[in-house]
């Protein structure tokens, strides 16, 4: 699983969590400003996957993550979004970061 989080401190009013479930492969930047997630196609990432020696199962969806000055790709079973008034260090809805206290 992969959890991307924008805290209230950066977005202003809400905490936004984006969870990718059953992540099989990713080629994404460390810092992402202005995140937009879109469904993509295997054809767009075949070259990247081949270069890294990856193989995807047929059950994976391909997502393009893009924003201000970047583009990345991720293969996962699904993506879910949660907006809340929780603080940055509070537990997420999926329990991905349940170790956070």
mmCIF file with all atom_site columns, C-alpha atoms in Angstrom:
data_model
loop_
_atom_site.group_PDB
_atom_site.id
_atom_site.type_symbol
_atom_site.label_atom_id
_atom_site.label_alt_id
_atom_site.label_comp_id
_atom_site.label_asym_id
_atom_site.label_entity_id
_atom_site.label_seq_id
_atom_site.pdbx_PDB_ins_code
_atom_site.Cartn_x
_atom_site.Cartn_y
_atom_site.Cartn_z
_atom_site.occupancy
_atom_site.B_iso_or_equiv
_atom_site.pdbx_formal_charge
_atom_site.auth_seq_id
_atom_site.auth_comp_id
_atom_site.auth_asym_id
_atom_site.auth_atom_id
_atom_site.pdbx_PDB_model_num
ATOM 1   C CA . UNK A 1 1   ? 0.000   0.000  0.000   1.00 0.00 ? 1   UNK A CA 1
ATOM 2   C CA . UNK A 1 2   ? 1.017   3.591  -0.549  1.00 0.00 ? 2   UNK A CA 1
ATOM 3   C CA . UNK A 1 3   ? -0.389  6.579  1.316   1.00 0.00 ? 3   UNK A CA 1
ATOM 4   C CA . UNK A 1 4   ? 0.081   10.118 0.003   1.00 0.00 ? 4   UNK A CA 1
ATOM 5   C CA . UNK A 1 5   ? -0.917  12.842 2.440   1.00 0.00 ? 5   UNK A CA 1
ATOM 6   C CA . UNK A 1 6   ? -1.429  16.595 2.284   1.00 0.00 ? 6   UNK A CA 1
ATOM 7   C CA . UNK A 1 7   ? -1.988  17.969 5.762   1.00 0.00 ? 7   UNK A CA 1
ATOM 8   C CA . UNK A 1 8   ? -4.187  20.885 6.747   1.00 0.00 ? 8   UNK A CA 1
ATOM 9   C CA . UNK A 1 9   ? -0.974  22.825 7.172   1.00 0.00 ? 9   UNK A CA 1
ATOM 10  C CA . UNK A 1 10  ? -0.335  22.723 3.411   1.00 0.00 ? 10  UNK A CA 1
ATOM 11  C CA . UNK A 1 11  ? -3.877  22.615 1.979   1.00 0.00 ? 11  UNK A CA 1
ATOM 12  C CA . UNK A 1 12  ? -5.386  25.133 4.372   1.00 0.00 ? 12  UNK A CA 1
ATOM 13  C CA . UNK A 1 13  ? -8.597  23.510 5.600   1.00 0.00 ? 13  UNK A CA 1
ATOM 14  C CA . UNK A 1 14  ? -8.603  19.707 5.273   1.00 0.00 ? 14  UNK A CA 1
ATOM 15  C CA . UNK A 1 15  ? -6.235  16.773 5.352   1.00 0.00 ? 15  UNK A CA 1
ATOM 16  C CA . UNK A 1 16  ? -6.310  14.829 2.095   1.00 0.00 ? 16  UNK A CA 1
ATOM 17  C CA . UNK A 1 17  ? -5.173  11.203 2.054   1.00 0.00 ? 17  UNK A CA 1
ATOM 18  C CA . UNK A 1 18  ? -4.792  9.291  -1.212  1.00 0.00 ? 18  UNK A CA 1
ATOM 19  C CA . UNK A 1 19  ? -4.356  5.544  -0.704  1.00 0.00 ? 19  UNK A CA 1
ATOM 20  C CA . UNK A 1 20  ? -3.204  3.170  -3.410  1.00 0.00 ? 20  UNK A CA 1
ATOM 21  C CA . UNK A 1 21  ? -4.073  -0.436 -2.553  1.00 0.00 ? 21  UNK A CA 1
ATOM 22  C CA . UNK A 1 22  ? -2.083  -3.463 -3.804  1.00 0.00 ? 22  UNK A CA 1
ATOM 23  C CA . UNK A 1 23  ? 0.721   -1.408 -5.322  1.00 0.00 ? 23  UNK A CA 1
ATOM 24  C CA . UNK A 1 24  ? 2.800   -3.517 -7.667  1.00 0.00 ? 24  UNK A CA 1
ATOM 25  C CA . UNK A 1 25  ? 5.067   -0.968 -9.340  1.00 0.00 ? 25  UNK A CA 1
ATOM 26  C CA . UNK A 1 26  ? 5.726   2.770  -9.191  1.00 0.00 ? 26  UNK A CA 1
ATOM 27  C CA . UNK A 1 27  ? 7.912   5.402  -10.733 1.00 0.00 ? 27  UNK A CA 1
ATOM 28  C CA . UNK A 1 28  ? 6.943   8.605  -8.936  1.00 0.00 ? 28  UNK A CA 1
ATOM 29  C CA . UNK A 1 29  ? 8.773   11.637 -7.542  1.00 0.00 ? 29  UNK A CA 1
ATOM 30  C CA . UNK A 1 30  ? 9.410   12.071 -3.827  1.00 0.00 ? 30  UNK A CA 1
ATOM 31  C CA . UNK A 1 31  ? 7.763   15.511 -3.680  1.00 0.00 ? 31  UNK A CA 1
ATOM 32  C CA . UNK A 1 32  ? 4.531   16.235 -5.558  1.00 0.00 ? 32  UNK A CA 1
ATOM 33  C CA . UNK A 1 33  ? 2.965   19.704 -5.743  1.00 0.00 ? 33  UNK A CA 1
ATOM 34  C CA . UNK A 1 34  ? -0.587  20.013 -7.108  1.00 0.00 ? 34  UNK A CA 1
ATOM 35  C CA . UNK A 1 35  ? -1.325  16.276 -7.346  1.00 0.00 ? 35  UNK A CA 1
ATOM 36  C CA . UNK A 1 36  ? -3.742  15.083 -10.030 1.00 0.00 ? 36  UNK A CA 1
ATOM 37  C CA . UNK A 1 37  ? -4.426  11.333 -10.339 1.00 0.00 ? 37  UNK A CA 1
ATOM 38  C CA . UNK A 1 38  ? -5.730  10.000 -13.649 1.00 0.00 ? 38  UNK A CA 1
ATOM 39  C CA . UNK A 1 39  ? -6.368  6.528  -15.034 1.00 0.00 ? 39  UNK A CA 1
ATOM 40  C CA . UNK A 1 40  ? -3.706  5.724  -17.618 1.00 0.00 ? 40  UNK A CA 1
ATOM 41  C CA . UNK A 1 41  ? -2.838  2.854  -19.937 1.00 0.00 ? 41  UNK A CA 1
ATOM 42  C CA . UNK A 1 42  ? -0.229  0.129  -19.876 1.00 0.00 ? 42  UNK A CA 1
ATOM 43  C CA . UNK A 1 43  ? 1.042   1.385  -23.225 1.00 0.00 ? 43  UNK A CA 1
ATOM 44  C CA . UNK A 1 44  ? 2.152   4.638  -21.607 1.00 0.00 ? 44  UNK A CA 1
ATOM 45  C CA . UNK A 1 45  ? 4.390   2.893  -19.065 1.00 0.00 ? 45  UNK A CA 1
ATOM 46  C CA . UNK A 1 46  ? 5.593   -0.288 -20.814 1.00 0.00 ? 46  UNK A CA 1
ATOM 47  C CA . UNK A 1 47  ? 9.010   1.233  -21.534 1.00 0.00 ? 47  UNK A CA 1
ATOM 48  C CA . UNK A 1 48  ? 9.515   2.330  -17.940 1.00 0.00 ? 48  UNK A CA 1
ATOM 49  C CA . UNK A 1 49  ? 8.449   -1.033 -16.548 1.00 0.00 ? 49  UNK A CA 1
ATOM 50  C CA . UNK A 1 50  ? 10.729  -2.916 -18.966 1.00 0.00 ? 50  UNK A CA 1
ATOM 51  C CA . UNK A 1 51  ? 13.724  -0.732 -18.015 1.00 0.00 ? 51  UNK A CA 1
ATOM 52  C CA . UNK A 1 52  ? 13.206  -1.573 -14.346 1.00 0.00 ? 52  UNK A CA 1
ATOM 53  C CA . UNK A 1 53  ? 12.613  -5.268 -14.990 1.00 0.00 ? 53  UNK A CA 1
ATOM 54  C CA . UNK A 1 54  ? 9.054   -5.189 -13.702 1.00 0.00 ? 54  UNK A CA 1
ATOM 55  C CA . UNK A 1 55  ? 6.132   -7.393 -14.678 1.00 0.00 ? 55  UNK A CA 1
ATOM 56  C CA . UNK A 1 56  ? 2.530   -6.443 -13.962 1.00 0.00 ? 56  UNK A CA 1
ATOM 57  C CA . UNK A 1 57  ? -0.378  -8.740 -13.269 1.00 0.00 ? 57  UNK A CA 1
ATOM 58  C CA . UNK A 1 58  ? -3.489  -8.232 -15.363 1.00 0.00 ? 58  UNK A CA 1
ATOM 59  C CA . UNK A 1 59  ? -5.453  -7.078 -12.315 1.00 0.00 ? 59  UNK A CA 1
ATOM 60  C CA . UNK A 1 60  ? -3.512  -3.851 -11.863 1.00 0.00 ? 60  UNK A CA 1
ATOM 61  C CA . UNK A 1 61  ? -4.731  -0.414 -12.912 1.00 0.00 ? 61  UNK A CA 1
ATOM 62  C CA . UNK A 1 62  ? -2.263  2.133  -14.231 1.00 0.00 ? 62  UNK A CA 1
ATOM 63  C CA . UNK A 1 63  ? -2.463  5.623  -12.713 1.00 0.00 ? 63  UNK A CA 1
ATOM 64  C CA . UNK A 1 64  ? -0.676  8.756  -13.880 1.00 0.00 ? 64  UNK A CA 1
ATOM 65  C CA . UNK A 1 65  ? 0.258   11.160 -11.087 1.00 0.00 ? 65  UNK A CA 1
ATOM 66  C CA . UNK A 1 66  ? 1.002   14.630 -12.385 1.00 0.00 ? 66  UNK A CA 1
ATOM 67  C CA . UNK A 1 67  ? 1.206   18.181 -11.182 1.00 0.00 ? 67  UNK A CA 1
ATOM 68  C CA . UNK A 1 68  ? 3.471   21.207 -11.178 1.00 0.00 ? 68  UNK A CA 1
ATOM 69  C CA . UNK A 1 69  ? 6.594   20.128 -13.083 1.00 0.00 ? 69  UNK A CA 1
ATOM 70  C CA . UNK A 1 70  ? 6.321   16.355 -12.747 1.00 0.00 ? 70  UNK A CA 1
ATOM 71  C CA . UNK A 1 71  ? 4.680   13.220 -14.050 1.00 0.00 ? 71  UNK A CA 1
ATOM 72  C CA . UNK A 1 72  ? 4.875   9.726  -12.587 1.00 0.00 ? 72  UNK A CA 1
ATOM 73  C CA . UNK A 1 73  ? 3.134   6.386  -12.955 1.00 0.00 ? 73  UNK A CA 1
ATOM 74  C CA . UNK A 1 74  ? 1.892   3.761  -10.542 1.00 0.00 ? 74  UNK A CA 1
ATOM 75  C CA . UNK A 1 75  ? 0.323   0.300  -10.933 1.00 0.00 ? 75  UNK A CA 1
ATOM 76  C CA . UNK A 1 76  ? -2.144  -0.626 -8.196  1.00 0.00 ? 76  UNK A CA 1
ATOM 77  C CA . UNK A 1 77  ? -5.370  -2.527 -7.656  1.00 0.00 ? 77  UNK A CA 1
ATOM 78  C CA . UNK A 1 78  ? -7.299  0.593  -6.663  1.00 0.00 ? 78  UNK A CA 1
ATOM 79  C CA . UNK A 1 79  ? -7.093  4.149  -5.381  1.00 0.00 ? 79  UNK A CA 1
ATOM 80  C CA . UNK A 1 80  ? -9.192  5.748  -2.639  1.00 0.00 ? 80  UNK A CA 1
ATOM 81  C CA . UNK A 1 81  ? -9.368  9.318  -1.322  1.00 0.00 ? 81  UNK A CA 1
ATOM 82  C CA . UNK A 1 82  ? -10.306 10.570 2.145   1.00 0.00 ? 82  UNK A CA 1
ATOM 83  C CA . UNK A 1 83  ? -10.739 14.209 3.169   1.00 0.00 ? 83  UNK A CA 1
ATOM 84  C CA . UNK A 1 84  ? -11.011 14.945 6.881   1.00 0.00 ? 84  UNK A CA 1
ATOM 85  C CA . UNK A 1 85  ? -10.321 17.499 9.574   1.00 0.00 ? 85  UNK A CA 1
ATOM 86  C CA . UNK A 1 86  ? -7.760  15.182 11.233  1.00 0.00 ? 86  UNK A CA 1
ATOM 87  C CA . UNK A 1 87  ? -4.283  16.411 12.065  1.00 0.00 ? 87  UNK A CA 1
ATOM 88  C CA . UNK A 1 88  ? -1.249  15.301 10.075  1.00 0.00 ? 88  UNK A CA 1
ATOM 89  C CA . UNK A 1 89  ? -0.119  12.732 12.679  1.00 0.00 ? 89  UNK A CA 1
ATOM 90  C CA . UNK A 1 90  ? -3.526  11.100 13.212  1.00 0.00 ? 90  UNK A CA 1
ATOM 91  C CA . UNK A 1 91  ? -4.264  7.600  11.876  1.00 0.00 ? 91  UNK A CA 1
ATOM 92  C CA . UNK A 1 92  ? -5.592  7.270  8.325   1.00 0.00 ? 92  UNK A CA 1
ATOM 93  C CA . UNK A 1 93  ? -8.895  5.574  7.383   1.00 0.00 ? 93  UNK A CA 1
ATOM 94  C CA . UNK A 1 94  ? -7.183  2.434  6.051   1.00 0.00 ? 94  UNK A CA 1
ATOM 95  C CA . UNK A 1 95  ? -4.733  1.855  8.915   1.00 0.00 ? 95  UNK A CA 1
ATOM 96  C CA . UNK A 1 96  ? -1.740  2.169  6.594   1.00 0.00 ? 96  UNK A CA 1
ATOM 97  C CA . UNK A 1 97  ? 0.055   4.422  9.062   1.00 0.00 ? 97  UNK A CA 1
ATOM 98  C CA . UNK A 1 98  ? -1.435  2.920  12.195  1.00 0.00 ? 98  UNK A CA 1
ATOM 99  C CA . UNK A 1 99  ? 1.969   3.258  13.862  1.00 0.00 ? 99  UNK A CA 1
ATOM 100 C CA . UNK A 1 100 ? 1.584   7.049  13.882  1.00 0.00 ? 100 UNK A CA 1
ATOM 101 C CA . UNK A 1 101 ? 0.794   8.342  17.366  1.00 0.00 ? 101 UNK A CA 1
#
